[in-house]
Amino acid sequence: MNVALEPTTVPVGGDYDVVIGSGVLARVGELLGPDVERVLLVHPPTLPGLSDRVTAALRDQGYAVHVAEVPDAEAAKTATVAAGLWSQLGQAGFTRTDAVVGLGGGSVTDLAGFVAASWLRGVRVVQVPTTLLGMVDAAVGGKTGINTAEGKNLVGAFHPPAGVLCDVDVLDTLPEADLVAGLGEVVKCGFIADPVILDLVGSAVAEDPARARSAANPHLRELIERAVRVKAEVVAADLRESSLREILNYGHTFGHAVEQVEGYSWRHGEAVAVGMVYVAELARLTGHLSGPDGDALVARHRSVLESLGLPTSYVPGRWDELLAVMRRDKKSRGSTLRFVVLDGLARPTRLVGPDDALLQAAYGLVSRRGTSPS
């Protein structure tokens, strides 16, 4: 990572900015805006050093900081944890002009955003993602939520943040498996909107496959910036996922089903990687991708994802479970399943109500070499 580079600011419409840079963690207070007195800093137990630094930066800038440690990963996204944070806000006397800061991975930013959206019908939130997945996906866009026993993110709200701060230096200590999982969402942006992302991934792998899967990837900051720009442009045009924003769900309907069936033991980016291969095969079966170019694009899904060490197949024999979960997906309309597929590279479209036989056939094509990620 080049520390000489100035931070990059990516606007999300005219609503807020995403700041991406090296050594910018202490700038969190700049994104809070005027009138804030109290800040609830929500973080997982795995980030004591970073939470101390953010707490110190906020206190140096005159804020009264209340710290809330929440469980790691999906265990944070429950009604019980959210209720505990509401109690903390109430006991500390938080008003509508105060704020929440979410410091952590996508699960923490989802939770912090939901708590901010629901407290007093909405207080300011600043997201400080500490994982690649959080930077390029969860923290940007204003979608917040918690899980229930029936599915992922079924309870939530659209609540745009006051700002998002992505300090790329924090990725240096991110476990490789988590960074690779985040690259799954980056690759998604390449297939739906920005093919340069796929070229950069290919270049990094050709130069040094091991480094391409680490924070030492020389293209990592550009990949983050490009993925954030894709999401920012889509979100600015469609905040509430009524039309265009659905393209960001490429690979997610099947991917979310895998996550739930596996009890969330798979990382989100791993499940989405398989989900992208699934919808690529579904696009070919339904005629959206055809001929040699279509075959090549399906093959490219597998080659790019596998080059990063991401899974591209799922175990056989689980179709009934997966289908039942997909039918409860929040993107469905009644009993009609909806998928994002490609008509070509960077040409996403919707596939509404495909025949069940084709859905199962696509599953067969991704379950022949079924494995579980490490």
Tab-separated table of C-alpha atoms in Angstrom:
chain	number	residue	atom	x	y	z
A	1	MET	CA	0.000	0.000	0.000
A	2	ASN	CA	1.312	3.427	-0.956
A	3	VAL	CA	1.119	5.698	2.071
A	4	ALA	CA	2.037	8.697	-0.108
A	5	LEU	CA	-1.320	8.613	-1.839
A	6	GLU	CA	-3.843	11.176	-0.687
A	7	PRO	CA	-7.172	9.785	0.528
A	8	THR	CA	-9.788	9.261	-2.150
A	9	THR	CA	-13.286	10.576	-1.562
A	10	VAL	CA	-16.131	8.806	-3.338
A	11	PRO	CA	-19.455	10.662	-3.066
A	12	VAL	CA	-22.654	8.642	-2.765
A	13	GLY	CA	-25.000	10.985	-4.552
A	14	GLY	CA	-25.078	14.187	-2.588
A	15	ASP	CA	-25.810	12.425	0.666
A	16	TYR	CA	-22.457	11.345	2.112
A	17	ASP	CA	-18.875	10.449	1.246
A	18	VAL	CA	-16.774	7.318	1.424
A	19	VAL	CA	-13.195	8.229	2.375
A	20	ILE	CA	-10.579	5.658	1.319
A	21	GLY	CA	-6.953	6.002	2.307
A	22	SER	CA	-3.991	4.999	4.414
A	23	GLY	CA	-3.724	6.213	8.001
A	24	VAL	CA	-7.113	7.943	8.032
A	25	LEU	CA	-8.641	6.208	11.056
A	26	ALA	CA	-8.350	9.294	13.273
A	27	ARG	CA	-10.517	11.309	10.879
A	28	VAL	CA	-13.690	9.595	12.040
A	29	GLY	CA	-14.854	12.671	13.943
A	30	GLU	CA	-14.808	14.745	10.761
A	31	LEU	CA	-17.638	12.641	9.361
A	32	LEU	CA	-19.984	13.022	12.335
A	33	GLY	CA	-21.204	16.490	11.453
A	34	PRO	CA	-22.349	19.286	13.785
A	35	ASP	CA	-24.264	19.090	17.068
A	36	VAL	CA	-23.103	15.598	18.088
A	37	GLU	CA	-22.148	15.342	21.767
A	38	ARG	CA	-22.411	11.621	22.550
A	39	VAL	CA	-21.110	8.747	20.431
A	40	LEU	CA	-21.782	5.043	20.885
A	41	LEU	CA	-18.821	3.103	19.472
A	42	VAL	CA	-19.919	-0.437	18.548
A	43	HIS	CA	-17.127	-2.957	17.970
A	44	PRO	CA	-16.381	-6.701	18.222
A	45	PRO	CA	-13.974	-8.175	20.799
A	46	THR	CA	-11.372	-8.871	18.121
A	47	LEU	CA	-10.416	-5.205	17.658
A	48	PRO	CA	-9.244	-3.859	21.038
A	49	GLY	CA	-6.364	-1.864	19.561
A	50	LEU	CA	-8.429	-0.228	16.851
A	51	SER	CA	-11.324	0.531	19.194
A	52	ASP	CA	-8.901	2.209	21.615
A	53	ARG	CA	-7.507	4.354	18.790
A	54	VAL	CA	-10.935	5.418	17.566
A	55	THR	CA	-12.129	6.104	21.114
A	56	ALA	CA	-9.073	8.268	21.776
A	57	ALA	CA	-9.518	10.169	18.504
A	58	LEU	CA	-13.153	10.907	19.272
A	59	ARG	CA	-12.445	11.996	22.857
A	60	ASP	CA	-9.610	14.240	21.667
A	61	GLN	CA	-12.188	15.957	19.473
A	62	GLY	CA	-14.491	16.571	22.426
A	63	TYR	CA	-17.042	13.768	22.103
A	64	ALA	CA	-18.393	11.789	25.056
A	65	VAL	CA	-17.717	8.211	23.936
A	66	HIS	CA	-19.683	5.197	25.159
A	67	VAL	CA	-18.211	1.864	24.103
A	68	ALA	CA	-20.254	-1.249	23.322
A	69	GLU	CA	-18.517	-4.550	22.652
A	70	VAL	CA	-20.712	-6.958	20.680
A	71	PRO	CA	-20.184	-10.563	19.542
A	72	ASP	CA	-18.101	-11.247	16.477
A	73	ALA	CA	-19.520	-12.004	13.019
A	74	GLU	CA	-23.167	-13.039	12.506
A	75	ALA	CA	-23.652	-13.621	16.242
A	76	ALA	CA	-23.848	-9.832	16.579
A	77	LYS	CA	-26.860	-9.535	14.312
A	78	THR	CA	-29.641	-10.577	16.685
A	79	ALA	CA	-32.599	-8.835	18.278
A	80	THR	CA	-31.102	-9.569	21.692
A	81	VAL	CA	-27.847	-7.757	20.913
A	82	ALA	CA	-29.730	-4.851	19.315
A	83	ALA	CA	-31.964	-4.539	22.378
A	84	GLY	CA	-28.893	-4.360	24.599
A	85	LEU	CA	-27.571	-1.441	22.552
A	86	TRP	CA	-30.939	0.349	22.711
A	87	SER	CA	-30.782	0.033	26.495
A	88	GLN	CA	-27.277	1.484	26.536
A	89	LEU	CA	-28.389	4.425	24.388
A	90	GLY	CA	-31.338	5.067	26.669
A	91	GLN	CA	-29.324	4.880	29.870
A	92	ALA	CA	-26.732	7.287	28.433
A	93	GLY	CA	-29.434	9.758	27.382
A	94	PHE	CA	-28.721	9.740	23.659
A	95	THR	CA	-30.780	12.324	21.758
A	96	ARG	CA	-31.636	12.621	18.093
A	97	THR	CA	-28.530	14.761	17.470
A	98	ASP	CA	-26.137	12.155	18.885
A	99	ALA	CA	-24.520	9.381	16.846
A	100	VAL	CA	-23.429	5.781	16.521
A	101	VAL	CA	-20.108	4.619	15.051
A	102	GLY	CA	-19.815	1.063	13.735
A	103	LEU	CA	-16.235	-0.242	13.831
A	104	GLY	CA	-15.747	-3.754	12.468
A	105	GLY	CA	-16.760	-6.096	9.707
A	106	GLY	CA	-20.010	-6.148	7.800
A	107	SER	CA	-21.948	-7.748	10.628
A	108	VAL	CA	-21.052	-4.945	13.021
A	109	THR	CA	-21.811	-2.187	10.507
A	110	ASP	CA	-25.151	-3.860	9.681
A	111	LEU	CA	-26.019	-3.982	13.388
A	112	ALA	CA	-24.780	-0.465	14.204
A	113	GLY	CA	-26.684	0.945	11.257
A	114	PHE	CA	-29.895	-0.800	12.296
A	115	VAL	CA	-29.603	0.393	15.888
A	116	ALA	CA	-29.004	3.956	14.640
A	117	ALA	CA	-31.957	3.708	12.241
A	118	SER	CA	-34.333	2.527	14.949
A	119	TRP	CA	-33.240	4.670	17.906
A	120	LEU	CA	-35.555	7.708	18.132
A	121	ARG	CA	-36.578	6.810	14.554
A	122	GLY	CA	-33.127	7.591	13.275
A	123	VAL	CA	-29.833	9.039	14.520
A	124	ARG	CA	-26.624	9.655	12.659
A	125	VAL	CA	-24.248	6.745	12.020
A	126	VAL	CA	-20.676	6.690	10.733
A	127	GLN	CA	-19.345	3.375	9.492
A	128	VAL	CA	-15.678	2.416	9.901
A	129	PRO	CA	-15.339	-0.990	8.211
A	130	THR	CA	-12.257	-3.010	9.128
A	131	THR	CA	-12.642	-5.844	6.610
A	132	LEU	CA	-12.472	-5.788	2.843
A	133	LEU	CA	-16.038	-7.077	2.655
A	134	GLY	CA	-17.218	-4.276	4.898
A	135	MET	CA	-15.423	-1.622	2.861
A	136	VAL	CA	-16.768	-2.620	-0.528
A	137	ASP	CA	-20.185	-3.903	0.458
A	138	ALA	CA	-21.827	-3.797	3.879
A	139	ALA	CA	-20.808	-0.319	5.045
A	140	VAL	CA	-21.718	1.458	1.806
A	141	GLY	CA	-25.297	1.951	0.718
A	142	GLY	CA	-27.366	2.401	3.834
A	143	LYS	CA	-28.837	-1.103	4.054
A	144	THR	CA	-28.914	-2.188	7.697
A	145	GLY	CA	-30.297	-5.255	9.374
A	146	ILE	CA	-30.244	-8.190	11.734
A	147	ASN	CA	-30.961	-11.864	11.200
A	148	THR	CA	-33.800	-14.076	12.425
A	149	ALA	CA	-34.105	-17.843	12.596
A	150	GLU	CA	-35.968	-17.665	9.289
A	151	GLY	CA	-33.257	-15.915	7.303
A	152	LYS	CA	-30.526	-13.337	6.918
A	153	ASN	CA	-31.231	-9.592	7.057
A	154	LEU	CA	-34.999	-10.082	7.138
A	155	VAL	CA	-35.364	-7.306	9.739
A	156	GLY	CA	-33.773	-4.000	8.858
A	157	ALA	CA	-34.079	-0.496	7.470
A	158	PHE	CA	-32.638	1.731	4.781
A	159	HIS	CA	-30.582	4.271	6.730
A	160	PRO	CA	-27.744	6.021	4.853
A	161	PRO	CA	-24.702	6.778	7.003
A	162	ALA	CA	-23.326	10.251	7.601
A	163	GLY	CA	-20.065	8.938	6.168
A	164	VAL	CA	-17.898	5.867	5.668
A	165	LEU	CA	-14.196	5.742	6.537
A	166	CYS	CA	-12.052	3.013	4.944
A	167	ASP	CA	-8.510	2.910	6.334
A	168	VAL	CA	-6.755	0.376	4.104
A	169	ASP	CA	-3.953	-0.062	6.644
A	170	VAL	CA	-6.242	-2.095	8.902
A	171	LEU	CA	-6.341	-4.805	6.235
A	172	ASP	CA	-2.701	-5.671	6.972
A	173	THR	CA	-3.771	-7.795	9.937
A	174	LEU	CA	-6.903	-9.266	8.342
A	175	PRO	CA	-6.685	-13.075	8.044
A	176	GLU	CA	-6.121	-14.144	4.446
A	177	ALA	CA	-9.351	-16.154	4.310
A	178	ASP	CA	-11.351	-13.059	5.270
A	179	LEU	CA	-9.582	-10.870	2.746
A	180	VAL	CA	-10.151	-13.439	0.005
A	181	ALA	CA	-13.833	-13.617	0.924
A	182	GLY	CA	-14.023	-9.847	0.503
A	183	LEU	CA	-12.494	-10.182	-2.941
A	184	GLY	CA	-15.572	-12.196	-3.872
A	185	GLU	CA	-17.679	-9.034	-3.603
A	186	VAL	CA	-15.029	-7.069	-5.507
A	187	VAL	CA	-15.137	-9.596	-8.344
A	188	LYS	CA	-18.936	-9.309	-8.373
A	189	CYS	CA	-18.581	-5.610	-9.170
A	190	GLY	CA	-16.303	-6.553	-12.052
A	191	PHE	CA	-18.843	-8.884	-13.608
A	192	ILE	CA	-21.841	-6.560	-13.240
A	193	ALA	CA	-20.297	-3.158	-14.013
A	194	ASP	CA	-16.520	-2.674	-14.180
A	195	PRO	CA	-14.537	-5.324	-16.107
A	196	VAL	CA	-11.279	-3.515	-15.306
A	197	ILE	CA	-11.613	-5.095	-11.869
A	198	LEU	CA	-11.350	-8.546	-13.448
A	199	ASP	CA	-8.291	-7.450	-15.423
A	200	LEU	CA	-6.610	-6.133	-12.272
A	201	VAL	CA	-7.310	-9.385	-10.440
A	202	GLY	CA	-5.880	-11.326	-13.373
A	203	SER	CA	-2.745	-9.160	-13.407
A	204	ALA	CA	-2.220	-9.581	-9.666
A	205	VAL	CA	-2.604	-13.360	-9.889
A	206	ALA	CA	-0.217	-13.542	-12.864
A	207	GLU	CA	2.390	-11.477	-10.993
A	208	ASP	CA	2.209	-13.376	-7.714
A	209	PRO	CA	-0.757	-15.641	-6.842
A	210	ALA	CA	-0.026	-15.604	-3.108
A	211	ARG	CA	0.320	-11.831	-2.931
A	212	ALA	CA	-2.895	-11.387	-4.948
A	213	ARG	CA	-4.746	-13.005	-2.036
A	214	SER	CA	-3.199	-10.742	0.596
A	215	ALA	CA	-3.169	-7.122	1.720
A	216	ALA	CA	0.140	-6.802	-0.154
A	217	ASN	CA	-1.733	-6.999	-3.476
A	218	PRO	CA	-0.388	-3.924	-5.325
A	219	HIS	CA	-3.792	-3.321	-6.895
A	220	LEU	CA	-5.799	-3.659	-3.686
A	221	ARG	CA	-6.502	0.021	-3.093
A	222	GLU	CA	-7.599	0.529	-6.701
A	223	LEU	CA	-9.802	-2.553	-6.454
A	224	ILE	CA	-11.437	-1.118	-3.325
A	225	GLU	CA	-11.960	2.265	-4.946
A	226	ARG	CA	-13.450	0.757	-8.105
A	227	ALA	CA	-15.792	-1.527	-6.178
A	228	VAL	CA	-16.937	1.357	-3.968
A	229	ARG	CA	-17.570	3.518	-7.036
A	230	VAL	CA	-19.725	0.791	-8.577
A	231	LYS	CA	-21.818	0.527	-5.447
A	232	ALA	CA	-21.952	4.295	-4.909
A	233	GLU	CA	-23.243	4.950	-8.413
A	234	VAL	CA	-25.922	2.281	-8.134
A	235	VAL	CA	-27.022	3.295	-4.638
A	236	ALA	CA	-27.207	6.985	-5.557
A	237	ALA	CA	-29.629	6.076	-8.341
A	238	ASP	CA	-31.754	3.676	-6.268
A	239	LEU	CA	-31.542	3.956	-2.487
A	240	ARG	CA	-34.358	1.555	-1.624
A	241	GLU	CA	-33.633	-1.285	-4.033
A	242	SER	CA	-36.723	-0.697	-6.174
A	243	SER	CA	-35.017	-1.263	-9.513
A	244	LEU	CA	-31.361	-0.724	-10.462
A	245	ARG	CA	-29.934	-1.581	-7.046
A	246	GLU	CA	-30.992	-5.190	-7.452
A	247	ILE	CA	-27.946	-5.737	-9.681
A	248	LEU	CA	-25.784	-5.591	-6.539
A	249	ASN	CA	-27.454	-8.839	-5.491
A	250	TYR	CA	-25.681	-10.758	-8.252
A	251	GLY	CA	-24.984	-14.208	-6.773
A	252	HIS	CA	-26.700	-13.359	-3.498
A	253	THR	CA	-29.979	-15.268	-3.680
A	254	PHE	CA	-28.227	-18.628	-3.945
A	255	GLY	CA	-25.330	-17.384	-1.794
A	256	HIS	CA	-27.561	-16.356	1.106
A	257	ALA	CA	-29.274	-19.739	0.927
A	258	VAL	CA	-25.907	-21.485	1.231
A	259	GLU	CA	-25.031	-19.313	4.224
A	260	GLN	CA	-28.224	-20.216	6.056
A	261	VAL	CA	-28.162	-23.922	5.202
A	262	GLU	CA	-24.566	-24.039	6.449
A	263	GLY	CA	-25.473	-22.255	9.686
A	264	TYR	CA	-23.365	-19.253	8.660
A	265	SER	CA	-20.172	-21.307	8.859
A	266	TRP	CA	-19.312	-20.094	5.343
A	267	ARG	CA	-18.035	-16.547	4.905
A	268	HIS	CA	-20.374	-14.294	2.946
A	269	GLY	CA	-17.953	-13.791	0.052
A	270	GLU	CA	-17.380	-17.534	-0.232
A	271	ALA	CA	-21.107	-18.210	-0.534
A	272	VAL	CA	-21.565	-15.373	-3.018
A	273	ALA	CA	-18.728	-16.785	-5.135
A	274	VAL	CA	-20.656	-20.044	-5.546
A	275	GLY	CA	-23.821	-18.000	-6.047
A	276	MET	CA	-22.236	-16.150	-8.972
A	277	VAL	CA	-21.299	-19.405	-10.667
A	278	TYR	CA	-24.830	-20.648	-10.050
A	279	VAL	CA	-26.472	-17.654	-11.746
A	280	ALA	CA	-23.931	-17.778	-14.578
A	281	GLU	CA	-24.997	-21.360	-15.253
A	282	LEU	CA	-28.645	-20.338	-14.862
A	283	ALA	CA	-28.142	-17.542	-17.392
A	284	ARG	CA	-26.734	-20.042	-19.868
A	285	LEU	CA	-29.622	-22.468	-19.309
A	286	THR	CA	-32.204	-19.706	-19.811
A	287	GLY	CA	-30.579	-18.295	-22.942
A	288	HIS	CA	-29.273	-15.065	-21.455
A	289	LEU	CA	-25.749	-16.267	-22.106
A	290	SER	CA	-25.344	-18.243	-25.321
A	291	GLY	CA	-22.798	-19.323	-27.864
A	292	PRO	CA	-19.024	-19.304	-27.441
A	293	ASP	CA	-19.029	-15.896	-25.745
A	294	GLY	CA	-21.554	-17.086	-23.173
A	295	ASP	CA	-19.592	-20.263	-22.517
A	296	ALA	CA	-16.418	-18.223	-22.101
A	297	LEU	CA	-18.057	-15.869	-19.618
A	298	VAL	CA	-19.341	-18.771	-17.508
A	299	ALA	CA	-15.852	-20.278	-17.571
A	300	ARG	CA	-14.371	-16.922	-16.597
A	301	HIS	CA	-16.462	-16.888	-13.435
A	302	ARG	CA	-14.833	-20.115	-12.347
A	303	SER	CA	-11.315	-19.187	-13.414
A	304	VAL	CA	-11.243	-15.758	-11.737
A	305	LEU	CA	-12.784	-16.971	-8.492
A	306	GLU	CA	-10.674	-20.118	-8.286
A	307	SER	CA	-7.508	-18.105	-8.958
A	308	LEU	CA	-8.207	-16.267	-5.709
A	309	GLY	CA	-8.922	-19.459	-3.787
A	310	LEU	CA	-12.690	-18.932	-3.642
A	311	PRO	CA	-15.105	-21.886	-3.916
A	312	THR	CA	-17.070	-22.327	-7.146
A	313	SER	CA	-19.152	-25.387	-6.262
A	314	TYR	CA	-21.390	-26.706	-3.521
A	315	VAL	CA	-22.172	-30.135	-2.137
A	316	PRO	CA	-24.917	-32.191	-3.853
A	317	GLY	CA	-28.072	-33.390	-2.147
A	318	ARG	CA	-29.130	-30.100	-0.534
A	319	TRP	CA	-31.431	-28.720	-3.233
A	320	ASP	CA	-34.724	-28.909	-1.331
A	321	GLU	CA	-33.238	-27.003	1.606
A	322	LEU	CA	-31.689	-24.363	-0.629
A	323	LEU	CA	-34.882	-23.839	-2.614
A	324	ALA	CA	-36.950	-23.428	0.544
A	325	VAL	CA	-34.584	-20.738	1.804
A	326	MET	CA	-34.507	-18.944	-1.558
A	327	ARG	CA	-38.297	-18.754	-1.575
A	328	ARG	CA	-38.099	-16.783	1.692
A	329	ASP	CA	-35.475	-14.431	0.281
A	330	LYS	CA	-36.407	-10.766	0.706
A	331	LYS	CA	-35.875	-10.189	-3.026
A	332	SER	CA	-38.685	-12.600	-3.895
A	333	ARG	CA	-42.144	-11.296	-4.751
A	334	GLY	CA	-44.789	-13.615	-3.329
A	335	SER	CA	-43.803	-17.094	-4.467
A	336	THR	CA	-41.891	-15.757	-7.482
A	337	LEU	CA	-38.114	-16.036	-7.330
A	338	ARG	CA	-36.041	-13.249	-8.851
A	339	PHE	CA	-32.403	-13.509	-9.872
A	340	VAL	CA	-29.870	-11.107	-11.307
A	341	VAL	CA	-28.203	-12.670	-14.349
A	342	LEU	CA	-25.955	-11.403	-17.130
A	343	ASP	CA	-26.766	-10.854	-20.784
A	344	GLY	CA	-23.041	-10.338	-21.236
A	345	LEU	CA	-20.081	-8.932	-19.326
A	346	ALA	CA	-21.223	-5.853	-17.344
A	347	ARG	CA	-24.756	-6.286	-18.744
A	348	PRO	CA	-26.902	-7.357	-15.769
A	349	THR	CA	-30.619	-7.987	-16.039
A	350	ARG	CA	-33.409	-9.619	-14.029
A	351	LEU	CA	-34.635	-13.165	-14.402
A	352	VAL	CA	-38.117	-13.458	-12.893
A	353	GLY	CA	-39.815	-16.747	-12.105
A	354	PRO	CA	-37.585	-19.243	-13.939
A	355	ASP	CA	-38.838	-22.804	-14.228
A	356	ASP	CA	-38.016	-24.963	-11.202
A	357	ALA	CA	-36.466	-27.575	-13.470
A	358	LEU	CA	-33.943	-25.022	-14.741
A	359	LEU	CA	-33.173	-23.880	-11.206
A	360	GLN	CA	-32.423	-27.437	-10.181
A	361	ALA	CA	-30.416	-28.074	-13.346
A	362	ALA	CA	-28.181	-25.089	-12.555
A	363	TYR	CA	-27.697	-26.506	-9.061
A	364	GLY	CA	-26.578	-29.768	-10.623
A	365	LEU	CA	-23.912	-27.890	-12.570
A	366	VAL	CA	-22.440	-26.308	-9.452
A	367	SER	CA	-22.697	-29.375	-7.217
A	368	ARG	CA	-20.685	-31.866	-9.233
A	369	ARG	CA	-17.464	-30.932	-7.464
A	370	GLY	CA	-18.995	-29.791	-4.220
A	371	THR	CA	-16.555	-28.780	-1.508
A	372	SER	CA	-16.550	-26.636	1.588
A	373	PRO	CA	-14.190	-23.660	2.008
A	374	SER	CA	-11.445	-23.905	4.581
